Amino acid sequence: MAEQLPEEFVSDILSSHVNSPGQLLPILLDVQHKVGYLPEEGVQTIAEFLGIDVGEIYSVASFYSQFRLTPIGKYHIQVCRGTACHIRGAPRILGELENQTGISEGETSSDMKYTLETVACMGCCALAPAIKVNSNVHGELTTRKADEVMHSLPEEETDDS
Amino acid sequence: MTANQRTVNVCQGTGCISAGAEQILSLLKAEVAGLNLSDSVLVRGTGCHGLCQAAPLVAIEPDGILYAKVSPDDITDIARSLLPDGKPVERLFYYDTVIDRPLAIFRDIPFYYKQQRFVLRNLGNIDPDSIDDFVNAGGYGAARKAVTGMTPEEIVEEVKSSGLRGLGGAGFPAGRKWETCRVEMAEQKYVICNADEGDPGAFQDCAVMEGDPHSILEGMIIAGYAVGSDTGYIFVRAEYPRAVARLRTAISQARERGYLGKDVMGTGFDFDIHIFQGAGAFVCGESTALVRSIEGGRGIPKAFPRPRTTEIGLWDKPTLLNNVKTFASIPVVINNGGASFASRGTETCKGTAIFSLAGNVVNTGLVEVPMGTRLREIIYDIGGGILGGRAFKAVQTGGPSGGCMPAELLNLPVDFDSLTEAGSMMGSGGMIVMDQDTCMVDVARYFLDFTRRESCGQCVPCRVGTKQMYDILDGICRKEGRPGDIELLVELGESIAETSLCALGKSAPNPVLTTIRYFRDEYEAHIIEGHCPAGVCSSYQ
């Protein structure tokens, strides 16, 4: 992925889609999933492919929480802020991770190592509070266990970046 | 296969997987093969078994033995227990804290035997990636019966007589919705499964998709035949990648076997299903917002008055939209008949209610009970009571659209109407138990923080009003509350409920209004007495 220019990469992705009404979200999700964010040049390519305005794409992309307009870090940390997680200590876990990474919710560290986000609910309510690092879920966390997860990261594979 | 064949069901639900269940499954498969037991023992992954608290779970059938909190170190012992002279691994039995002893057989555990599983009938019992498992459990029998032996009118009548109400939260009678869609005259109609389970604290739709995807497809096939549609969509929220993967597998298997596609089961009826992944917006659980999202736009609901989705829906065509659990209930209705389905539940709410039980409760997990079961039975008998012996404070249902109910309401029967009367709602089925250490003002602030972020922004009452309510609640939590704040919150809440354009705005004040209704003293303690009784709000410490 790193070898290719964003617009070339997006063109590759577009080759598996057809230009029909309702294809915008599937295309954006595909690009987001494979590139990690929606690169500006790529959005231009998508606009030409679908024959719509760049502005229309940003209007849609900015509405949905899944879409990112900037690259994400090597470790994508998502802190669940569902109800069960909230009452079982998610705010403390988020605070601890902010301390550990030195960034706030919604930010990516300048060395591109971490992106820290909150998500509405991951469906692991029974194991609250939970976080997800790339595609791995860690449940029943305490601040100490969150620490341990962070310290075990360098050995972990980045499987969906 | 030999007569004494055993099956080892290794739960691969989201909860168990996050506790390491994938590794448990592969280790057990290898160990069983190593002991040359592969001919007599089948090891397979299943959907959510229910008791997520004790994850990862391993169940041995037909014995019914349940092993809880299994670790890789336990694999050898479990595999050896399957040898002809093997003994169960007693140290892995679930320990029931209410009756204070370990229980070997899961059907003896109050968490399980107090439930009645209909919608969740196959969860934990079949491999969701195996269409053969599903068919062997009677799957696609209802679709065959409907498509080959019933008229669309008969099917709609059956659904009507079942009394089934939409299990996505609003509780609209499913049969009536099917009828209005069926009688529409149109060349093209659509069937949509709403799997945009956006309520924080709810995971039952996710569990059904992951654990029994074919049941949803079967319900949709029957719906397509009944209303006259050839195309279905499943709108799945983006946060559930595993559900998407299992649905994809199920759809391709169903196409291969002729349950989906052209000429379904040789009847001349065409029906296919596509998956549409959401992109992360709570408001897309609203039917018209969901439809706009599939059309490729921003998920903004249509304002009232508006035509029903059954009249003008996706691409302006008549569209039948039901929740995951509603579709998964349909095969039961068709197989057993509407009257049989209606024999369970209350006068006005038939069938079962499904909850994701979570929060400060001993047994967190997936629960299905007849409509009308009392809150107390769910929380204390099934849920095992409050974690750590602390005191119960409140139970929250309906997510950001619902409310918090106090101990005085523990005898409340759980159904659409009783919950709405209490100021809460059934919602999609999250049930969060809160103990004495939960601050109700903080909980109200939490929900308003959620709705203000998720408001689509099209109407002022919701966009501005939820922000105003959040600011007042945040002020109270930061020790900046003023006399009159409570009255202002009530006034704001009532006008937002009255004037918002869609259900998100109309129900957004519920968490605030119910906490004021039932826990006003906690608000007053913050504002007037200057302390947070639960010790949560740090500004008061």
XYZ file of C-alpha atoms in Angstrom:
702
model
C 0.000 0.000 0.000
C 2.781 2.414 0.920
C 4.383 1.958 -2.511
C 1.370 3.300 -4.373
C 0.134 6.859 -4.697
C -3.278 7.293 -3.033
C -5.079 8.062 -6.294
C -3.634 4.956 -7.976
C -4.612 2.847 -5.010
C -8.118 4.269 -5.054
C -8.369 3.603 -8.801
C -7.565 -0.054 -8.090
C -10.329 -0.165 -5.499
C -12.794 1.502 -7.871
C -12.190 -1.200 -10.477
C -14.183 -3.593 -8.277
C -17.184 -1.243 -8.088
C -19.796 -0.194 -10.596
C -21.017 3.343 -11.022
C -24.615 3.078 -9.903
C -26.744 5.062 -7.465
C -26.053 4.176 -3.865
C -22.444 3.116 -4.473
C -20.887 6.079 -2.655
C -20.915 4.634 0.871
C -19.687 1.154 -0.149
C -16.818 2.791 -2.076
C -15.878 5.109 0.782
C -15.948 2.214 3.267
C -13.786 0.124 0.951
C -11.209 2.909 0.607
C -11.300 3.642 4.318
C -10.831 -0.039 5.119
C -7.928 -0.548 2.737
C -6.138 2.801 3.017
C -7.055 3.594 6.612
C -8.467 7.019 5.730
C -9.921 8.983 2.804
C -6.991 10.704 1.070
C -7.807 13.980 -0.640
C -6.531 12.824 -4.053
C -8.569 9.659 -3.681
C -11.772 11.595 -3.000
C -11.164 13.509 -6.247
C -10.802 10.198 -8.111
C -14.032 8.871 -6.562
C -15.879 12.080 -7.509
C -14.807 11.688 -11.148
C -15.750 8.003 -11.125
C -19.263 8.657 -9.793
C -19.718 11.945 -11.648
C -20.584 13.873 -8.504
C -19.102 16.876 -6.681
C -16.187 16.508 -4.292
C -18.290 18.583 -1.902
C -21.059 16.015 -1.976
C -18.598 13.305 -0.991
C -17.272 15.338 1.936
C -20.838 16.153 2.954
C -21.564 12.444 3.244
C -18.160 11.441 4.639
C -18.259 14.030 7.406
C -21.702 12.832 8.505
C -20.545 9.342 9.441
C -18.190 8.560 12.296
C -16.391 5.749 10.467
C -14.660 8.040 8.018
C -11.302 9.634 8.740
C -9.703 12.324 6.602
C -6.211 11.882 8.059
C -4.012 8.756 8.333
C -4.186 6.645 11.472
C -1.352 5.484 13.693
C 0.201 2.033 13.769
C -1.890 1.141 16.807
C -5.511 2.137 16.433
C -6.898 2.190 19.946
C -10.675 2.376 20.318
C -12.090 2.864 23.783
C -15.686 1.706 24.068
C -17.905 4.298 25.645
C -21.070 2.169 25.691
C -23.311 2.390 28.742
C -22.025 -0.741 30.447
C -18.427 0.338 29.829
C -19.195 3.836 31.122
C -20.570 2.697 34.459
C -17.813 0.114 34.849
C -15.014 2.629 34.461
C -14.444 3.507 30.773
C -13.664 7.171 31.631
C -10.793 6.003 33.879
C -9.493 3.680 31.158
C -9.578 6.502 28.612
C -7.701 8.775 31.035
C -5.054 6.114 31.564
C -4.598 5.593 27.818
C -4.353 9.345 27.283
C -1.568 9.376 29.878
C 0.184 6.402 28.308
C 0.078 7.709 24.755
C 0.410 11.409 25.502
C -2.485 12.223 23.155
C -6.153 13.036 23.682
C -9.241 11.298 22.384
C -9.514 11.800 18.615
C -5.796 12.442 18.097
C -2.924 10.633 16.384
C 0.549 10.860 17.892
C 3.119 12.801 15.848
C 5.275 9.664 15.446
C 2.209 7.922 13.916
C 2.407 5.225 16.566
C -1.010 5.703 18.172
C -4.479 6.853 17.218
C -6.826 7.116 20.198
C -10.586 7.183 19.634
C -13.788 6.403 21.473
C -16.558 4.314 19.894
C -20.253 4.173 20.744
C -20.427 0.458 21.550
C -18.550 -2.597 20.325
C -21.077 -5.144 21.531
C -18.813 -6.594 24.239
C -20.985 -5.110 27.005
C -20.744 -8.276 29.065
C -16.982 -7.778 29.317
C -17.081 -4.083 30.131
C -15.030 -2.000 30.134
C -13.458 -2.951 26.813
C -11.039 -1.506 24.292
C -10.008 -2.594 20.839
C -6.439 -2.305 19.585
C -6.471 -2.827 15.821
C -8.768 -5.860 15.594
C -8.073 -7.305 19.053
C -10.610 -6.744 21.823
C -9.448 -6.563 25.431
C -12.211 -6.834 28.019
C -12.789 -6.519 31.776
C -10.103 -3.868 31.952
C -8.719 -2.084 34.953
C -6.265 0.770 34.598
C -3.520 -1.734 35.429
C -4.679 -4.180 32.748
C -4.899 -1.324 30.252
C -1.285 -0.542 31.125
C -0.309 -4.154 30.477
C -2.080 -4.122 27.111
C -0.143 -1.001 26.115
C 3.157 -2.491 27.199
C 2.523 -5.671 25.228
C 1.885 -3.733 22.005
C 5.270 -3.700 20.248
C 5.066 -7.483 19.897
C 1.548 -7.373 18.489
C 0.785 -7.624 14.793
C -0.962 -4.678 13.199
C -3.504 -6.676 11.333
C -5.912 -4.105 9.970
C -3.828 -1.036 9.444
C -20.365 -41.580 13.215
C -20.897 -43.744 16.238
C -23.886 -43.794 18.555
C -22.036 -42.221 21.423
C -20.913 -39.229 19.442
C -20.324 -36.103 21.430
C -20.249 -32.524 20.281
C -18.020 -29.913 21.851
C -19.528 -26.462 21.309
C -16.907 -23.755 21.723
C -18.618 -20.360 21.941
C -17.300 -17.916 19.345
C -19.459 -14.975 20.363
C -17.905 -11.533 20.604
C -17.518 -11.841 24.364
C -15.881 -15.259 24.299
C -13.590 -14.335 21.406
C -12.307 -11.311 23.270
C -11.556 -13.717 26.135
C -9.485 -15.947 23.809
C -12.059 -18.422 22.466
C -10.545 -18.684 18.981
C -7.381 -20.154 20.451
C -9.424 -22.471 22.692
C -11.257 -23.799 19.625
C -8.136 -24.534 17.602
C -6.310 -26.087 20.576
C -9.283 -28.312 21.391
C -9.588 -29.467 17.786
C -5.912 -30.405 17.728
C -6.018 -32.111 21.120
C -9.108 -34.164 20.262
C -7.489 -35.223 16.980
C -4.304 -36.091 18.890
C -6.264 -38.454 21.144
C -7.759 -40.124 18.027
C -11.236 -39.042 19.091
C -12.144 -37.316 15.846
C -14.496 -40.136 14.828
C -16.610 -39.898 17.959
C -16.229 -36.253 18.970
C -17.094 -33.199 16.889
C -15.459 -29.944 17.972
C -17.069 -26.830 16.497
C -17.413 -23.112 17.026
C -20.888 -21.759 17.752
C -22.601 -18.425 18.251
C -23.132 -16.819 21.632
C -24.022 -19.392 24.284
C -25.411 -16.659 26.515
C -23.483 -16.524 29.757
C -20.825 -14.067 28.585
C -19.707 -13.411 32.157
C -18.073 -16.838 32.278
C -16.270 -16.497 28.914
C -14.735 -18.384 27.254
C -17.403 -21.089 27.393
C -17.154 -24.703 26.253
C -20.277 -26.910 26.262
C -20.272 -30.697 25.873
C -23.385 -32.170 24.275
C -25.522 -34.198 24.673
C -24.276 -34.276 28.284
C -25.030 -30.571 28.717
C -21.832 -29.984 30.654
C -20.651 -26.378 30.644
C -17.058 -25.352 31.280
C -16.550 -21.747 32.306
C -13.580 -19.403 31.976
C -11.603 -21.998 30.042
C -7.920 -21.259 29.511
C -5.378 -22.916 27.181
C -4.036 -24.813 30.239
C -7.385 -26.610 30.570
C -7.470 -28.028 27.047
C -5.694 -31.304 27.788
C -8.036 -32.096 30.672
C -11.150 -31.275 28.650
C -9.999 -33.463 25.752
C -9.144 -36.353 28.114
C -12.593 -36.078 29.701
C -13.989 -37.052 26.300
C -12.190 -40.411 26.319
C -14.510 -43.412 26.911
C -13.509 -43.603 30.591
C -13.052 -39.841 30.983
C -14.447 -37.861 33.901
C -15.784 -34.290 33.697
C -13.334 -31.539 34.673
C -15.000 -30.394 37.886
C -12.790 -27.383 38.503
C -14.187 -25.731 35.357
C -17.849 -25.972 36.360
C -19.709 -22.693 36.636
C -19.961 -21.597 40.264
C -23.393 -20.217 41.018
C -23.055 -17.561 43.704
C -26.774 -17.521 44.523
C -27.059 -21.199 45.424
C -23.394 -21.203 46.418
C -22.161 -24.303 44.645
C -20.720 -25.419 41.317
C -23.139 -26.704 38.681
C -22.040 -29.173 36.017
C -25.043 -29.087 33.674
C -25.842 -25.715 32.179
C -29.575 -26.356 32.130
C -29.397 -26.535 35.954
C -28.003 -23.004 36.134
C -30.729 -20.459 36.999
C -29.329 -18.147 34.311
C -30.349 -20.724 31.693
C -33.358 -22.595 33.061
C -35.336 -19.438 33.778
C -35.109 -18.442 30.118
C -37.216 -19.518 27.132
C -35.205 -19.426 23.965
C -37.107 -18.992 20.715
C -35.417 -16.241 18.787
C -32.110 -17.391 20.269
C -33.036 -21.044 19.619
C -29.939 -21.909 17.608
C -27.372 -19.739 19.360
C -24.717 -21.886 20.951
C -26.169 -25.009 19.309
C -25.044 -24.751 15.704
C -21.978 -23.695 13.790
C -23.112 -20.408 12.208
C -20.831 -21.034 9.222
C -22.495 -24.379 8.483
C -25.734 -24.384 6.520
C -25.964 -28.132 7.217
C -26.059 -27.494 10.959
C -28.854 -25.007 10.386
C -30.851 -27.291 8.118
C -30.359 -30.228 10.520
C -31.869 -28.040 13.241
C -34.985 -27.583 11.091
C -33.715 -24.505 9.295
C -35.351 -23.379 6.024
C -38.300 -25.656 6.851
C -40.489 -22.629 7.505
C -39.372 -20.948 4.289
C -40.182 -24.106 2.341
C -43.571 -24.393 4.038
C -44.358 -20.739 3.306
C -43.107 -20.549 -0.257
C -44.427 -23.925 -1.441
C -47.599 -24.294 0.590
C -48.982 -20.918 1.616
C -50.325 -17.852 -0.141
C -48.919 -14.431 0.744
C -52.257 -13.610 2.369
C -52.058 -16.702 4.566
C -48.560 -15.801 5.692
C -49.554 -12.251 6.596
C -52.571 -13.610 8.482
C -50.312 -15.970 10.415
C -47.966 -13.114 11.351
C -50.949 -10.988 12.371
C -52.456 -13.723 14.534
C -49.097 -14.278 16.231
C -49.331 -10.789 17.729
C -45.618 -10.345 16.992
C -44.561 -6.728 17.458
C -41.450 -5.244 15.904
C -38.503 -6.062 18.138
C -36.381 -3.082 17.078
C -37.835 -0.993 19.851
C -41.020 0.697 18.722
C -43.133 -2.435 18.937
C -45.299 -1.770 15.870
C -47.448 -4.840 15.046
C -45.448 -6.780 12.447
C -48.507 -8.292 10.735
C -50.059 -4.890 10.072
C -46.808 -3.606 8.619
C -46.564 -6.654 6.346
C -50.183 -6.170 5.283
C -49.705 -2.519 4.294
C -46.628 -3.417 2.267
C -48.283 -6.454 0.670
C -51.299 -4.521 -0.664
C -49.173 -1.781 -2.262
C -49.294 -2.036 -6.039
C -45.739 -1.768 -7.350
C -43.421 -3.486 -9.803
C -40.576 -3.310 -7.322
C -40.618 -3.650 -3.540
C -37.810 -4.075 -1.040
C -37.316 -5.928 2.219
C -34.788 -4.423 4.621
C -33.431 -5.933 7.807
C -32.446 -3.224 10.248
C -29.244 -4.496 11.845
C -27.961 -1.047 12.767
C -27.929 -1.853 16.458
C -26.742 1.558 17.578
C -27.851 1.646 21.206
C -24.786 1.590 23.398
C -25.178 -1.335 25.762
C -27.069 -3.599 23.361
C -25.490 -6.576 21.590
C -28.321 -9.029 20.979
C -28.757 -8.271 17.269
C -25.019 -8.716 16.886
C -25.246 -12.070 18.665
C -28.094 -13.294 16.429
C -26.233 -12.270 13.258
C -23.033 -13.925 14.462
C -24.663 -17.006 15.915
C -27.611 -17.786 13.646
C -27.402 -15.775 10.412
C -29.521 -18.180 8.374
C -32.581 -17.591 10.584
C -32.525 -13.928 9.554
C -32.251 -14.882 5.882
C -35.106 -17.362 6.312
C -37.343 -14.709 7.890
C -36.504 -12.305 5.061
C -37.235 -14.901 2.363
C -40.676 -15.483 3.899
C -41.202 -11.704 4.094
C -40.145 -11.227 0.473
C -42.591 -13.875 -0.687
C -45.393 -12.444 1.489
C -45.089 -8.817 0.385
C -44.014 -9.481 -3.212
C -40.388 -8.417 -3.205
C -37.387 -9.910 -4.975
C -34.639 -7.929 -3.250
C -33.586 -7.695 0.375
C -30.930 -5.676 2.152
C -29.382 -6.208 5.547
C -28.169 -2.899 6.931
C -25.405 -3.842 9.385
C -23.608 -1.301 11.515
C -19.948 -0.837 10.735
C -18.762 -1.802 14.201
C -19.754 -5.452 13.663
C -17.229 -6.856 11.159
C -17.669 -10.441 12.357
C -21.446 -10.269 11.870
C -20.859 -9.049 8.313
C -18.464 -11.919 7.605
C -20.876 -14.573 8.922
C -23.824 -13.086 7.019
C -21.748 -13.067 3.810
C -20.930 -16.739 4.270
C -24.577 -17.549 5.030
C -25.843 -15.689 1.964
C -23.452 -17.424 -0.401
C -24.340 -20.829 1.078
C -28.062 -20.086 0.761
C -27.543 -19.100 -2.901
C -25.662 -22.335 -3.594
C -28.477 -24.408 -2.091
C -31.209 -22.560 -3.952
C -32.769 -20.837 -0.938
C -31.799 -17.472 -2.411
C -31.538 -16.225 -5.991
C -33.640 -17.044 -9.007
C -36.394 -19.624 -8.636
C -36.179 -20.105 -4.853
C -36.641 -23.803 -4.016
C -37.951 -24.414 -7.539
C -41.083 -22.324 -7.014
C -40.488 -19.595 -9.583
C -40.152 -17.014 -6.807
C -36.970 -14.894 -7.045
C -35.379 -13.401 -3.965
C -31.845 -12.323 -3.191
C -30.272 -10.512 -0.240
C -27.439 -7.967 -0.200
C -25.451 -6.647 2.715
C -25.139 -2.922 3.204
C -22.606 -1.793 5.766
C -23.424 1.282 7.784
C -20.793 3.928 8.269
C -21.346 4.838 11.887
C -24.368 7.017 12.675
C -26.818 6.217 15.475
C -29.648 8.037 13.694
C -29.518 5.461 10.864
C -31.486 3.102 13.103
C -34.412 5.384 12.197
C -36.152 3.877 9.169
C -36.091 6.871 6.821
C -32.493 7.764 7.765
C -31.474 4.165 7.122
C -33.102 4.270 3.705
C -31.289 7.503 2.806
C -28.035 5.951 3.886
C -28.513 2.996 1.516
C -29.305 5.519 -1.221
C -25.850 6.986 -0.620
C -26.704 10.170 1.256
C -26.399 11.614 4.731
C -28.582 9.686 7.139
C -31.169 12.362 7.820
C -34.694 11.278 8.813
C -37.743 12.522 6.945
C -39.962 14.883 8.902
C -43.533 14.071 9.941
C -46.084 13.995 8.451
C -44.571 11.634 5.937
C -45.646 8.573 4.010
C -44.932 5.224 5.591
C -41.813 3.375 4.444
C -44.153 0.558 3.441
C -45.607 2.979 0.879
C -42.605 5.104 -0.136
C -39.317 3.614 1.015
C -36.028 2.714 -0.628
C -35.693 4.398 -4.041
C -39.293 5.549 -3.416
C -40.567 1.970 -3.618
C -42.707 0.192 -1.010
C -40.302 -1.208 1.569
C -40.786 -3.599 4.456
C -38.316 -2.808 7.208
C -38.009 -4.984 10.314
C -35.382 -5.625 12.966
C -33.022 -8.634 13.096
C -34.944 -10.301 15.930
C -38.293 -9.759 14.216
C -37.087 -11.592 11.099
C -35.494 -14.326 13.229
C -38.882 -14.821 14.954
C -40.742 -15.370 11.685
C -39.657 -19.005 11.099
C -41.028 -19.862 14.569
C -44.335 -18.182 13.749
C -44.651 -20.058 10.453
C -43.532 -23.432 11.853
C -45.659 -23.428 14.995
C -48.475 -21.172 13.845
C -49.449 -17.699 14.987
C -51.716 -18.968 17.770
C -48.901 -20.949 19.360
C -46.622 -17.916 19.270
C -49.359 -15.764 20.802
C -49.791 -18.158 23.726
C -46.610 -16.726 25.232
C -46.364 -13.229 26.667
C -48.981 -10.755 27.843
C -52.357 -9.657 26.518
C -50.872 -6.905 24.342
C -47.271 -8.098 23.904
C -46.816 -11.595 22.549
C -43.769 -13.787 22.374
C -40.459 -13.138 24.041
C -38.231 -10.197 24.883
C -34.499 -10.362 24.345
C -32.039 -8.415 26.401
C -28.330 -7.922 26.606
C -27.914 -7.946 30.343
C -24.885 -5.914 31.393
C -23.558 -3.452 33.919
C -23.155 -4.149 37.656
C -24.837 -7.558 37.578
C -23.319 -10.960 38.391
C -24.353 -12.832 35.232
C -23.882 -10.591 32.235
C -25.019 -12.091 28.969
C -27.761 -12.708 26.489
C -31.243 -13.304 27.887
C -34.591 -14.270 26.342
C -37.736 -14.348 28.473
C -41.484 -14.271 27.793
C -42.916 -10.756 27.520
C -44.281 -9.756 30.910
C -41.436 -11.274 32.953
C -40.686 -8.979 35.880
C -37.535 -6.895 36.030
C -36.686 -8.536 39.355
C -36.698 -12.013 37.816
C -34.342 -10.923 35.058
C -31.922 -9.078 37.324
C -31.945 -11.348 40.390
C -32.967 -14.854 39.250
C -31.318 -14.883 35.851
C -28.753 -12.171 36.430
C -27.790 -13.437 39.891
C -28.181 -10.027 41.529
C -25.801 -7.161 41.972
C -22.081 -7.611 41.583
C -19.989 -7.600 44.760
C -23.017 -7.685 47.067
C -23.610 -3.967 46.581
C -27.054 -2.388 46.557
C -29.223 -2.056 43.466
C -29.858 1.508 42.364
C -31.392 1.516 38.893
C -31.933 -0.438 35.727
C -31.676 1.231 32.349
C -33.457 -0.028 29.257
C -33.863 1.415 25.780
C -30.410 2.990 25.534
C -30.287 6.743 24.867
C -34.027 6.700 24.129
C -34.955 4.931 27.335
C -34.877 5.648 31.001
C -33.612 4.568 34.405
C -35.999 2.768 36.706
C -35.585 2.568 40.491
C -35.952 -0.330 42.961
C -39.643 0.487 43.475
C -40.267 -0.624 39.882
C -38.495 -3.986 40.130
C -41.859 -5.746 39.983
C -42.650 -4.073 36.679
C -43.495 -6.587 33.943
C -41.165 -6.181 30.987
C -43.116 -5.438 27.829
C -43.425 -2.547 25.373
C -46.323 -0.854 27.135
C -45.233 -1.154 30.781
C -41.763 0.185 30.047
C -43.137 3.134 28.080
C -45.544 3.913 30.913
C -42.617 3.973 33.337
C -40.931 6.621 31.158
C -38.466 4.193 29.602
C -38.857 1.963 26.587
C -38.001 -1.497 25.342
C -35.648 -0.096 22.739
C -33.521 -2.592 20.930
C -32.938 -4.546 24.125
C -30.051 -3.252 26.181
C -30.562 -3.715 29.911
C -27.929 -2.092 32.089
C -27.999 -2.693 35.828
C -26.573 0.086 37.997
C -25.428 -0.248 41.594
C -25.191 2.197 44.499
C -21.903 3.585 43.198
C -23.513 4.948 40.019
C -24.316 8.675 39.902
C -27.634 9.206 38.148
C -26.787 12.773 37.123
C -23.593 11.478 35.511
C -25.623 8.773 33.736
C -28.056 11.400 32.394
C -25.103 13.516 31.250
C -23.559 10.445 29.615
C -26.676 9.810 27.506
C -27.100 13.458 26.515
C -23.450 13.556 25.521
C -24.273 10.631 23.253
C -27.426 12.113 21.699
C -25.938 15.578 21.192
C -23.074 13.960 19.256
C -25.425 11.753 17.268
C -28.100 14.350 16.453
C -28.232 14.666 12.662
C -28.600 18.415 13.089
C -31.546 19.022 10.817
C -33.966 20.311 13.468
C -33.291 22.934 16.130
C -34.962 21.276 19.154
C -32.698 18.238 18.856
C -29.499 19.913 17.633
C -29.547 22.851 20.031
C -31.765 21.436 22.756
C -29.708 18.338 23.522
C -26.576 20.537 23.688
C -28.337 22.862 26.159
C -29.457 19.937 28.305
C -25.951 18.485 28.195
C -24.413 21.803 29.287
C -26.752 22.081 32.283
C -26.061 18.465 33.303
C -22.331 18.965 32.845
C -22.561 22.064 35.044
C -24.285 20.077 37.792
C -21.590 17.367 37.587
C -18.879 20.063 37.796
C -20.362 21.624 40.924
C -21.670 24.565 38.931
C -25.357 23.653 39.248
C -27.805 26.416 40.084
C -31.223 26.404 41.715
C -33.798 26.129 38.963
C -31.652 23.805 36.827
C -33.950 20.844 37.462
C -37.054 22.769 36.400
C -35.223 24.076 33.347
C -34.177 20.537 32.368
C -37.781 19.352 32.644
C -39.059 22.260 30.573
C -36.379 21.788 27.914
C -36.908 18.031 27.871
C -40.642 18.292 27.400
C -40.350 20.790 24.560
C -37.628 18.773 22.790
C -39.830 15.667 23.059
C -42.765 17.561 21.638
C -41.103 19.433 18.785
C -38.286 17.270 17.418
C -38.736 15.895 13.922
C -37.848 12.261 14.552
C -37.754 9.592 17.217
C -34.132 10.314 18.131
C -34.967 13.847 19.288
C -38.362 12.947 20.690
C -36.878 10.310 22.983
C -33.537 11.984 23.755
C -34.796 13.660 26.962
C -36.014 10.329 28.442
C -32.826 9.531 30.391
C -32.934 12.996 31.972
C -36.665 13.073 32.655
C -36.685 9.596 34.232
C -33.676 10.262 36.442
C -35.350 13.485 37.639
C -38.632 11.609 38.126
C -37.113 8.790 40.175
C -33.856 10.222 41.539
C -34.607 13.912 42.038
C -32.929 13.810 45.457
C -29.614 13.061 43.762
C -29.911 16.139 41.570
C -30.800 18.180 44.664
C -27.856 16.735 46.592
C -25.536 18.024 43.865
C -27.141 21.457 43.459
C -28.308 22.309 46.961
C -26.317 20.182 49.413
C -23.107 20.344 47.384
C -22.210 16.649 47.250
C -22.371 13.722 44.854
C -23.969 10.859 46.855
C -22.338 8.160 44.712
C -18.930 9.804 44.863
C -18.567 9.782 41.066
C -18.421 13.489 40.208
C -14.818 14.415 40.966
C -15.504 18.152 41.425
C -17.271 17.312 44.686
C -14.359 15.406 46.216
